[in-house]
């Protein structure tokens, strides 16, 4: 509806400012999480007539403000630290096609999760000028990470920045209180077993590497990265062929499950690449 149904508006110079809002039907999460996500989006953009007027005034005050939206949703969602999910590779390819050279943020993108925001139409021209049709988008029940809409959602701020516009996140005082309390609790719990100040904790965890899923192997890898980094080349030389043999045995003993996994992976990759070819 945004890139296709509103194309004439987005490419015209008739409006100085546009608010993109929608009903926010969440198909990926629970009812409560989805309802909070909707409130998070709408309230932080259009809390009251006075709040909306202040947001418009922010654009008047800052001529290079291109897009404004609610802060990253994190209550009920695992977005912090993983905001790219399965979209980064496709986003990088799409950005290259669109001429977006602004470096991406890591570990999560600066993006309007939920896809509601206020913006200057000219700030998003790199994206809105691309000719798309409704058939280029998946059905609602297939609106998942890796699909074209989720990739586009993470590119808005970078597309605006490429044209010289900056981004601001905006929030009501009531939401800021809820968000801060939640963030404070999360940081307190996550810091319990990691020594040092936050900057020291960040470096320690980055050096430990990714060990999502835990288990003996995950923690063993983290220990080696931190305490015995010199072992890594030797262990990798031994580990790679052993893993290859293990995978071969798994394929021979459970070929049906491997075919299903391969087919599913191929389908996801093909759908994502087909969508991205349009951009």
PDB file of C-alpha atoms in Angstrom:
ATOM      1  CA  UNK A   1       0.000   0.000   0.000  1.00  0.00           C
ATOM      2  CA  UNK A   2       2.878   2.398   0.779  1.00  0.00           C
ATOM      3  CA  UNK A   3       5.199   1.894  -2.168  1.00  0.00           C
ATOM      4  CA  UNK A   4       2.476   0.965  -4.670  1.00  0.00           C
ATOM      5  CA  UNK A   5      -0.817   2.611  -3.720  1.00  0.00           C
ATOM      6  CA  UNK A   6       0.818   5.858  -2.555  1.00  0.00           C
ATOM      7  CA  UNK A   7       3.446   6.086  -5.287  1.00  0.00           C
ATOM      8  CA  UNK A   8       1.956   9.211  -6.903  1.00  0.00           C
ATOM      9  CA  UNK A   9       1.936  11.026  -3.546  1.00  0.00           C
ATOM     10  CA  UNK A  10       5.435   9.928  -2.602  1.00  0.00           C
ATOM     11  CA  UNK A  11       6.931  11.109  -5.886  1.00  0.00           C
ATOM     12  CA  UNK A  12       5.134  14.448  -5.955  1.00  0.00           C
ATOM     13  CA  UNK A  13       6.087  17.676  -4.199  1.00  0.00           C
ATOM     14  CA  UNK A  14       2.537  18.301  -3.017  1.00  0.00           C
ATOM     15  CA  UNK A  15       3.140  17.442   0.658  1.00  0.00           C
ATOM     16  CA  UNK A  16       5.911  18.640   2.958  1.00  0.00           C
ATOM     17  CA  UNK A  17       5.347  15.911   5.534  1.00  0.00           C
ATOM     18  CA  UNK A  18       3.644  12.507   5.550  1.00  0.00           C
ATOM     19  CA  UNK A  19       2.686  10.260   8.471  1.00  0.00           C
ATOM     20  CA  UNK A  20       2.748   6.559   7.603  1.00  0.00           C
ATOM     21  CA  UNK A  21       0.509   4.609   9.981  1.00  0.00           C
ATOM     22  CA  UNK A  22      -1.509   1.412   9.669  1.00  0.00           C
ATOM     23  CA  UNK A  23      -3.579  -1.044  11.693  1.00  0.00           C
ATOM     24  CA  UNK A  24      -0.479  -3.098  12.690  1.00  0.00           C
ATOM     25  CA  UNK A  25      -1.783  -6.624  12.411  1.00  0.00           C
ATOM     26  CA  UNK A  26       0.999  -8.729  13.918  1.00  0.00           C
ATOM     27  CA  UNK A  27       1.173 -12.261  12.517  1.00  0.00           C
ATOM     28  CA  UNK A  28       4.461 -13.324  14.102  1.00  0.00           C
ATOM     29  CA  UNK A  29       3.909 -12.780  17.817  1.00  0.00           C
ATOM     30  CA  UNK A  30       1.348 -13.321  20.578  1.00  0.00           C
ATOM     31  CA  UNK A  31      -1.757 -11.173  21.038  1.00  0.00           C
ATOM     32  CA  UNK A  32      -0.370  -9.181  23.964  1.00  0.00           C
ATOM     33  CA  UNK A  33       2.964  -8.505  22.295  1.00  0.00           C
ATOM     34  CA  UNK A  34       1.199  -7.453  19.101  1.00  0.00           C
ATOM     35  CA  UNK A  35      -1.158  -5.105  20.954  1.00  0.00           C
ATOM     36  CA  UNK A  36       1.714  -3.470  22.807  1.00  0.00           C
ATOM     37  CA  UNK A  37       3.631  -3.093  19.536  1.00  0.00           C
ATOM     38  CA  UNK A  38       0.642  -1.265  18.021  1.00  0.00           C
ATOM     39  CA  UNK A  39       0.371   1.056  21.014  1.00  0.00           C
ATOM     40  CA  UNK A  40       4.133   1.623  20.934  1.00  0.00           C
ATOM     41  CA  UNK A  41       3.924   2.793  17.326  1.00  0.00           C
ATOM     42  CA  UNK A  42       0.776   4.905  17.377  1.00  0.00           C
ATOM     43  CA  UNK A  43       1.229   6.532  20.782  1.00  0.00           C
ATOM     44  CA  UNK A  44       4.793   7.645  20.144  1.00  0.00           C
ATOM     45  CA  UNK A  45       3.775   9.254  16.848  1.00  0.00           C
ATOM     46  CA  UNK A  46       0.274  10.593  17.516  1.00  0.00           C
ATOM     47  CA  UNK A  47      -0.263  10.634  21.261  1.00  0.00           C
ATOM     48  CA  UNK A  48      -2.384  13.806  21.236  1.00  0.00           C
ATOM     49  CA  UNK A  49      -3.012  16.867  19.042  1.00  0.00           C
ATOM     50  CA  UNK A  50      -0.369  18.791  20.980  1.00  0.00           C
ATOM     51  CA  UNK A  51       2.159  15.949  20.715  1.00  0.00           C
ATOM     52  CA  UNK A  52       1.600  15.646  16.963  1.00  0.00           C
ATOM     53  CA  UNK A  53       1.981  19.424  16.593  1.00  0.00           C
ATOM     54  CA  UNK A  54       5.307  19.244  18.417  1.00  0.00           C
ATOM     55  CA  UNK A  55       6.465  16.532  16.046  1.00  0.00           C
ATOM     56  CA  UNK A  56       5.549  18.641  13.037  1.00  0.00           C
ATOM     57  CA  UNK A  57       7.380  21.564  14.663  1.00  0.00           C
ATOM     58  CA  UNK A  58      10.471  19.363  15.012  1.00  0.00           C
ATOM     59  CA  UNK A  59      10.562  18.975  11.237  1.00  0.00           C
ATOM     60  CA  UNK A  60      10.104  22.747  10.848  1.00  0.00           C
ATOM     61  CA  UNK A  61      12.940  23.398  13.277  1.00  0.00           C
ATOM     62  CA  UNK A  62      15.367  20.949  11.663  1.00  0.00           C
ATOM     63  CA  UNK A  63      15.443  21.292   7.853  1.00  0.00           C
ATOM     64  CA  UNK A  64      17.577  18.154   7.437  1.00  0.00           C
ATOM     65  CA  UNK A  65      15.329  15.952   9.557  1.00  0.00           C
ATOM     66  CA  UNK A  66      14.160  13.335   7.087  1.00  0.00           C
ATOM     67  CA  UNK A  67      12.346  10.732   9.157  1.00  0.00           C
ATOM     68  CA  UNK A  68      11.154  10.301  12.753  1.00  0.00           C
ATOM     69  CA  UNK A  69       9.729   7.245  14.491  1.00  0.00           C
ATOM     70  CA  UNK A  70       9.336   5.457  17.811  1.00  0.00           C
ATOM     71  CA  UNK A  71      12.403   3.975  19.524  1.00  0.00           C
ATOM     72  CA  UNK A  72      13.283   0.344  18.878  1.00  0.00           C
ATOM     73  CA  UNK A  73      10.599  -1.971  20.222  1.00  0.00           C
ATOM     74  CA  UNK A  74      12.152  -4.264  22.843  1.00  0.00           C
ATOM     75  CA  UNK A  75       9.387  -5.171  25.293  1.00  0.00           C
ATOM     76  CA  UNK A  76       8.082  -8.581  24.262  1.00  0.00           C
ATOM     77  CA  UNK A  77      10.500  -8.799  21.317  1.00  0.00           C
ATOM     78  CA  UNK A  78      14.121 -10.026  21.000  1.00  0.00           C
ATOM     79  CA  UNK A  79      15.157  -7.073  18.830  1.00  0.00           C
ATOM     80  CA  UNK A  80      18.026  -5.668  20.897  1.00  0.00           C
ATOM     81  CA  UNK A  81      21.289  -7.071  19.590  1.00  0.00           C
ATOM     82  CA  UNK A  82      19.504  -9.013  16.838  1.00  0.00           C
ATOM     83  CA  UNK A  83      17.509  -6.354  14.997  1.00  0.00           C
ATOM     84  CA  UNK A  84      18.733  -7.392  11.568  1.00  0.00           C
ATOM     85  CA  UNK A  85      17.489 -10.959  12.065  1.00  0.00           C
ATOM     86  CA  UNK A  86      17.606 -12.609   8.609  1.00  0.00           C
ATOM     87  CA  UNK A  87      17.458  -9.359   6.644  1.00  0.00           C
ATOM     88  CA  UNK A  88      20.997  -7.978   6.609  1.00  0.00           C
ATOM     89  CA  UNK A  89      22.416  -9.790   3.596  1.00  0.00           C
ATOM     90  CA  UNK A  90      19.415  -8.923   1.437  1.00  0.00           C
ATOM     91  CA  UNK A  91      19.479  -5.355   2.772  1.00  0.00           C
ATOM     92  CA  UNK A  92      23.132  -4.977   1.774  1.00  0.00           C
ATOM     93  CA  UNK A  93      22.387  -6.165  -1.769  1.00  0.00           C
ATOM     94  CA  UNK A  94      19.353  -3.903  -2.025  1.00  0.00           C
ATOM     95  CA  UNK A  95      21.290  -0.913  -0.722  1.00  0.00           C
ATOM     96  CA  UNK A  96      23.956  -1.493  -3.349  1.00  0.00           C
ATOM     97  CA  UNK A  97      21.330  -1.528  -6.107  1.00  0.00           C
ATOM     98  CA  UNK A  98      19.738   1.658  -4.790  1.00  0.00           C
ATOM     99  CA  UNK A  99      23.043   3.487  -4.418  1.00  0.00           C
ATOM    100  CA  UNK A 100      22.912   3.628  -0.602  1.00  0.00           C
ATOM    101  CA  UNK A 101      26.511   3.808   0.617  1.00  0.00           C
ATOM    102  CA  UNK A 102      25.864   4.793   4.241  1.00  0.00           C
ATOM    103  CA  UNK A 103      27.429   2.171   6.566  1.00  0.00           C
ATOM    104  CA  UNK A 104      24.955  -0.078   8.363  1.00  0.00           C
ATOM    105  CA  UNK A 105      24.750  -0.095  12.143  1.00  0.00           C
ATOM    106  CA  UNK A 106      25.814  -3.131  14.091  1.00  0.00           C
ATOM    107  CA  UNK A 107      24.513  -5.176  15.805  1.00  0.00           C
ATOM    108  CA  UNK A 108      21.022  -3.755  15.056  1.00  0.00           C
ATOM    109  CA  UNK A 109      19.861  -1.292  12.397  1.00  0.00           C
ATOM    110  CA  UNK A 110      18.456   2.141  13.093  1.00  0.00           C
ATOM    111  CA  UNK A 111      15.001   1.401  11.715  1.00  0.00           C
ATOM    112  CA  UNK A 112      11.262   1.984  12.223  1.00  0.00           C
ATOM    113  CA  UNK A 113      10.348  -1.510  13.430  1.00  0.00           C
ATOM    114  CA  UNK A 114       6.625  -1.823  12.773  1.00  0.00           C
ATOM    115  CA  UNK A 115       6.925   0.509   9.787  1.00  0.00           C
ATOM    116  CA  UNK A 116       5.126   3.594  11.129  1.00  0.00           C
ATOM    117  CA  UNK A 117       6.874   6.937  10.864  1.00  0.00           C
ATOM    118  CA  UNK A 118       6.706  10.596   9.867  1.00  0.00           C
ATOM    119  CA  UNK A 119       8.903  11.702   6.962  1.00  0.00           C
ATOM    120  CA  UNK A 120       9.668  14.211   4.250  1.00  0.00           C
ATOM    121  CA  UNK A 121       8.774  12.550   0.922  1.00  0.00           C
ATOM    122  CA  UNK A 122      11.981  13.760  -0.717  1.00  0.00           C
ATOM    123  CA  UNK A 123      14.076  12.032   1.978  1.00  0.00           C
ATOM    124  CA  UNK A 124      12.982   8.566   0.797  1.00  0.00           C
ATOM    125  CA  UNK A 125      13.176   9.074  -2.960  1.00  0.00           C
ATOM    126  CA  UNK A 126      15.898   6.451  -3.377  1.00  0.00           C
ATOM    127  CA  UNK A 127      13.350   3.858  -2.278  1.00  0.00           C
ATOM    128  CA  UNK A 128      10.047   5.288  -3.502  1.00  0.00           C
ATOM    129  CA  UNK A 129      11.245   5.816  -7.070  1.00  0.00           C
ATOM    130  CA  UNK A 130      11.566   2.034  -7.591  1.00  0.00           C
ATOM    131  CA  UNK A 131       8.587   0.714  -9.605  1.00  0.00           C
ATOM    132  CA  UNK A 132       6.853  -2.029  -7.606  1.00  0.00           C
ATOM    133  CA  UNK A 133       3.515  -3.828  -7.818  1.00  0.00           C
ATOM    134  CA  UNK A 134       1.359  -5.570  -5.222  1.00  0.00           C
ATOM    135  CA  UNK A 135       2.475  -8.907  -6.643  1.00  0.00           C
ATOM    136  CA  UNK A 136       6.011  -8.138  -5.519  1.00  0.00           C
ATOM    137  CA  UNK A 137       4.939  -8.587  -1.881  1.00  0.00           C
ATOM    138  CA  UNK A 138       4.091 -11.843  -0.095  1.00  0.00           C
ATOM    139  CA  UNK A 139       0.736 -12.681   1.446  1.00  0.00           C
ATOM    140  CA  UNK A 140       0.243 -11.560   5.073  1.00  0.00           C
ATOM    141  CA  UNK A 141       0.875 -15.062   6.429  1.00  0.00           C
ATOM    142  CA  UNK A 142       4.257 -15.063   4.642  1.00  0.00           C
ATOM    143  CA  UNK A 143       5.279 -11.620   5.850  1.00  0.00           C
ATOM    144  CA  UNK A 144       8.377 -12.927   7.634  1.00  0.00           C
ATOM    145  CA  UNK A 145      12.002 -11.927   8.081  1.00  0.00           C
ATOM    146  CA  UNK A 146      13.880 -12.120   4.820  1.00  0.00           C
ATOM    147  CA  UNK A 147      10.897 -10.979   2.751  1.00  0.00           C
ATOM    148  CA  UNK A 148      10.980  -7.723   0.809  1.00  0.00           C
ATOM    149  CA  UNK A 149       8.909  -5.664   3.283  1.00  0.00           C
ATOM    150  CA  UNK A 150      11.139  -6.545   6.241  1.00  0.00           C
ATOM    151  CA  UNK A 151      14.212  -5.626   4.230  1.00  0.00           C
ATOM    152  CA  UNK A 152      12.732  -2.296   3.161  1.00  0.00           C
ATOM    153  CA  UNK A 153      11.742  -1.547   6.766  1.00  0.00           C
ATOM    154  CA  UNK A 154      15.407  -1.610   7.763  1.00  0.00           C
ATOM    155  CA  UNK A 155      16.589   0.671   4.959  1.00  0.00           C
ATOM    156  CA  UNK A 156      14.534   3.835   5.458  1.00  0.00           C
ATOM    157  CA  UNK A 157      17.004   5.732   7.666  1.00  0.00           C
ATOM    158  CA  UNK A 158      19.982   4.722   5.516  1.00  0.00           C
ATOM    159  CA  UNK A 159      18.197   5.810   2.334  1.00  0.00           C
ATOM    160  CA  UNK A 160      17.434   9.169   3.951  1.00  0.00           C
ATOM    161  CA  UNK A 161      21.003   9.549   5.215  1.00  0.00           C
ATOM    162  CA  UNK A 162      22.379   8.915   1.729  1.00  0.00           C
ATOM    163  CA  UNK A 163      20.501  12.045   0.595  1.00  0.00           C
ATOM    164  CA  UNK A 164      21.726  14.107   3.527  1.00  0.00           C
ATOM    165  CA  UNK A 165      18.799  13.705   5.939  1.00  0.00           C
ATOM    166  CA  UNK A 166      19.056  12.594   9.550  1.00  0.00           C
ATOM    167  CA  UNK A 167      16.766  10.476  11.752  1.00  0.00           C
ATOM    168  CA  UNK A 168      15.264  11.085  15.175  1.00  0.00           C
ATOM    169  CA  UNK A 169      13.399   8.711  17.452  1.00  0.00           C
ATOM    170  CA  UNK A 170      10.500  10.236  19.392  1.00  0.00           C
ATOM    171  CA  UNK A 171       8.643   9.023  22.471  1.00  0.00           C
ATOM    172  CA  UNK A 172       6.102  10.141  25.026  1.00  0.00           C
ATOM    173  CA  UNK A 173       7.153  10.574  28.648  1.00  0.00           C
ATOM    174  CA  UNK A 174       4.926   7.680  29.710  1.00  0.00           C
ATOM    175  CA  UNK A 175       6.504   5.306  27.184  1.00  0.00           C
ATOM    176  CA  UNK A 176      10.004   6.525  28.094  1.00  0.00           C
ATOM    177  CA  UNK A 177       9.302   5.615  31.742  1.00  0.00           C
ATOM    178  CA  UNK A 178       8.137   2.114  30.818  1.00  0.00           C
ATOM    179  CA  UNK A 179      11.003   1.573  28.395  1.00  0.00           C
ATOM    180  CA  UNK A 180      13.691   2.820  30.783  1.00  0.00           C
ATOM    181  CA  UNK A 181      12.477   0.594  33.589  1.00  0.00           C
ATOM    182  CA  UNK A 182      12.500  -2.426  31.301  1.00  0.00           C
ATOM    183  CA  UNK A 183      15.954  -1.619  29.920  1.00  0.00           C
ATOM    184  CA  UNK A 184      17.331  -1.058  33.416  1.00  0.00           C
ATOM    185  CA  UNK A 185      16.048  -4.469  34.514  1.00  0.00           C
ATOM    186  CA  UNK A 186      17.494  -6.203  31.452  1.00  0.00           C
ATOM    187  CA  UNK A 187      20.912  -4.612  31.854  1.00  0.00           C
ATOM    188  CA  UNK A 188      20.944  -5.387  35.572  1.00  0.00           C
ATOM    189  CA  UNK A 189      20.155  -9.065  34.997  1.00  0.00           C
ATOM    190  CA  UNK A 190      22.526  -9.483  32.040  1.00  0.00           C
ATOM    191  CA  UNK A 191      25.383  -7.763  33.888  1.00  0.00           C
ATOM    192  CA  UNK A 192      25.132  -9.958  36.976  1.00  0.00           C
ATOM    193  CA  UNK A 193      27.716 -12.506  35.847  1.00  0.00           C
ATOM    194  CA  UNK A 194      29.851 -10.267  33.622  1.00  0.00           C
ATOM    195  CA  UNK A 195      32.475  -8.158  35.423  1.00  0.00           C
ATOM    196  CA  UNK A 196      33.378  -4.539  34.794  1.00  0.00           C
ATOM    197  CA  UNK A 197      31.677  -1.446  33.448  1.00  0.00           C
ATOM    198  CA  UNK A 198      29.314  -1.810  30.465  1.00  0.00           C
ATOM    199  CA  UNK A 199      32.094  -0.962  27.994  1.00  0.00           C
ATOM    200  CA  UNK A 200      34.256  -3.721  29.511  1.00  0.00           C
ATOM    201  CA  UNK A 201      31.335  -6.147  29.390  1.00  0.00           C
ATOM    202  CA  UNK A 202      30.709  -5.342  25.730  1.00  0.00           C
ATOM    203  CA  UNK A 203      34.335  -6.037  24.778  1.00  0.00           C
ATOM    204  CA  UNK A 204      34.375  -9.236  26.812  1.00  0.00           C
ATOM    205  CA  UNK A 205      31.231 -10.578  25.164  1.00  0.00           C
ATOM    206  CA  UNK A 206      32.389  -9.516  21.686  1.00  0.00           C
ATOM    207  CA  UNK A 207      35.706 -11.318  22.215  1.00  0.00           C
ATOM    208  CA  UNK A 208      33.848 -14.415  23.449  1.00  0.00           C
ATOM    209  CA  UNK A 209      31.997 -14.559  20.131  1.00  0.00           C
ATOM    210  CA  UNK A 210      28.578 -15.943  19.426  1.00  0.00           C
ATOM    211  CA  UNK A 211      27.478 -18.863  21.547  1.00  0.00           C
ATOM    212  CA  UNK A 212      23.714 -18.718  21.138  1.00  0.00           C
ATOM    213  CA  UNK A 213      22.172 -21.972  22.284  1.00  0.00           C
ATOM    214  CA  UNK A 214      24.844 -22.478  24.929  1.00  0.00           C
ATOM    215  CA  UNK A 215      25.688 -26.071  25.652  1.00  0.00           C
ATOM    216  CA  UNK A 216      29.155 -27.508  26.258  1.00  0.00           C
ATOM    217  CA  UNK A 217      30.387 -26.799  22.731  1.00  0.00           C
ATOM    218  CA  UNK A 218      29.221 -23.194  22.730  1.00  0.00           C
ATOM    219  CA  UNK A 219      30.867 -22.387  26.048  1.00  0.00           C
ATOM    220  CA  UNK A 220      34.009 -24.313  25.106  1.00  0.00           C
ATOM    221  CA  UNK A 221      34.356 -22.147  21.995  1.00  0.00           C
ATOM    222  CA  UNK A 222      33.886 -18.997  24.084  1.00  0.00           C
ATOM    223  CA  UNK A 223      36.538 -20.145  26.575  1.00  0.00           C
ATOM    224  CA  UNK A 224      39.044 -20.855  23.797  1.00  0.00           C
ATOM    225  CA  UNK A 225      38.427 -17.488  22.114  1.00  0.00           C
ATOM    226  CA  UNK A 226      39.010 -15.660  25.410  1.00  0.00           C
ATOM    227  CA  UNK A 227      41.729 -17.723  27.071  1.00  0.00           C
ATOM    228  CA  UNK A 228      43.472 -19.734  24.350  1.00  0.00           C
ATOM    229  CA  UNK A 229      43.165 -17.788  21.056  1.00  0.00           C
ATOM    230  CA  UNK A 230      46.387 -19.347  19.791  1.00  0.00           C
ATOM    231  CA  UNK A 231      44.675 -22.734  19.669  1.00  0.00           C
ATOM    232  CA  UNK A 232      42.037 -21.611  17.177  1.00  0.00           C
ATOM    233  CA  UNK A 233      43.895 -22.306  13.855  1.00  0.00           C
ATOM    234  CA  UNK A 234      44.893 -25.817  14.980  1.00  0.00           C
ATOM    235  CA  UNK A 235      41.460 -26.675  16.341  1.00  0.00           C
ATOM    236  CA  UNK A 236      39.747 -25.340  13.226  1.00  0.00           C
ATOM    237  CA  UNK A 237      41.964 -27.539  11.043  1.00  0.00           C
ATOM    238  CA  UNK A 238      40.866 -30.562  13.083  1.00  0.00           C
ATOM    239  CA  UNK A 239      37.245 -29.544  13.588  1.00  0.00           C
ATOM    240  CA  UNK A 240      36.316 -28.831   9.961  1.00  0.00           C
ATOM    241  CA  UNK A 241      36.956 -32.349   8.549  1.00  0.00           C
ATOM    242  CA  UNK A 242      35.324 -33.987  11.601  1.00  0.00           C
ATOM    243  CA  UNK A 243      32.241 -31.820  11.136  1.00  0.00           C
ATOM    244  CA  UNK A 244      32.205 -32.736   7.440  1.00  0.00           C
ATOM    245  CA  UNK A 245      32.219 -36.450   8.277  1.00  0.00           C
ATOM    246  CA  UNK A 246      29.469 -35.942  10.875  1.00  0.00           C
ATOM    247  CA  UNK A 247      27.261 -34.122   8.383  1.00  0.00           C
ATOM    248  CA  UNK A 248      27.848 -36.838   5.783  1.00  0.00           C
ATOM    249  CA  UNK A 249      26.828 -39.535   8.265  1.00  0.00           C
ATOM    250  CA  UNK A 250      23.716 -37.541   9.199  1.00  0.00           C
ATOM    251  CA  UNK A 251      22.803 -37.181   5.536  1.00  0.00           C
ATOM    252  CA  UNK A 252      23.234 -40.914   4.901  1.00  0.00           C
ATOM    253  CA  UNK A 253      21.229 -41.960   7.965  1.00  0.00           C
ATOM    254  CA  UNK A 254      18.473 -39.288   7.731  1.00  0.00           C
ATOM    255  CA  UNK A 255      18.286 -38.241   4.056  1.00  0.00           C
ATOM    256  CA  UNK A 256      14.597 -37.284   4.188  1.00  0.00           C
ATOM    257  CA  UNK A 257      15.059 -34.689   6.941  1.00  0.00           C
ATOM    258  CA  UNK A 258      18.056 -33.201   5.122  1.00  0.00           C
ATOM    259  CA  UNK A 259      16.069 -32.873   1.896  1.00  0.00           C
ATOM    260  CA  UNK A 260      13.287 -31.069   3.773  1.00  0.00           C
ATOM    261  CA  UNK A 261      15.780 -28.689   5.395  1.00  0.00           C
ATOM    262  CA  UNK A 262      17.556 -28.050   2.098  1.00  0.00           C
ATOM    263  CA  UNK A 263      14.268 -27.462   0.268  1.00  0.00           C
ATOM    264  CA  UNK A 264      13.076 -25.059   2.944  1.00  0.00           C
ATOM    265  CA  UNK A 265      16.373 -23.155   2.923  1.00  0.00           C
ATOM    266  CA  UNK A 266      16.400 -22.997  -0.864  1.00  0.00           C
ATOM    267  CA  UNK A 267      12.829 -21.737  -0.953  1.00  0.00           C
ATOM    268  CA  UNK A 268      13.547 -18.989   1.593  1.00  0.00           C
ATOM    269  CA  UNK A 269      16.680 -17.941  -0.242  1.00  0.00           C
ATOM    270  CA  UNK A 270      14.961 -17.990  -3.639  1.00  0.00           C
ATOM    271  CA  UNK A 271      11.988 -15.974  -2.409  1.00  0.00           C
ATOM    272  CA  UNK A 272      14.258 -13.416  -0.801  1.00  0.00           C
ATOM    273  CA  UNK A 273      16.442 -13.066  -3.890  1.00  0.00           C
ATOM    274  CA  UNK A 274      13.458 -12.878  -6.230  1.00  0.00           C
ATOM    275  CA  UNK A 275      12.036 -10.081  -4.140  1.00  0.00           C
ATOM    276  CA  UNK A 276      15.341  -8.245  -4.091  1.00  0.00           C
ATOM    277  CA  UNK A 277      15.820  -8.495  -7.862  1.00  0.00           C
ATOM    278  CA  UNK A 278      12.872  -6.140  -8.176  1.00  0.00           C
ATOM    279  CA  UNK A 279      14.889  -3.462  -6.410  1.00  0.00           C
TER     280      UNK A 279
END
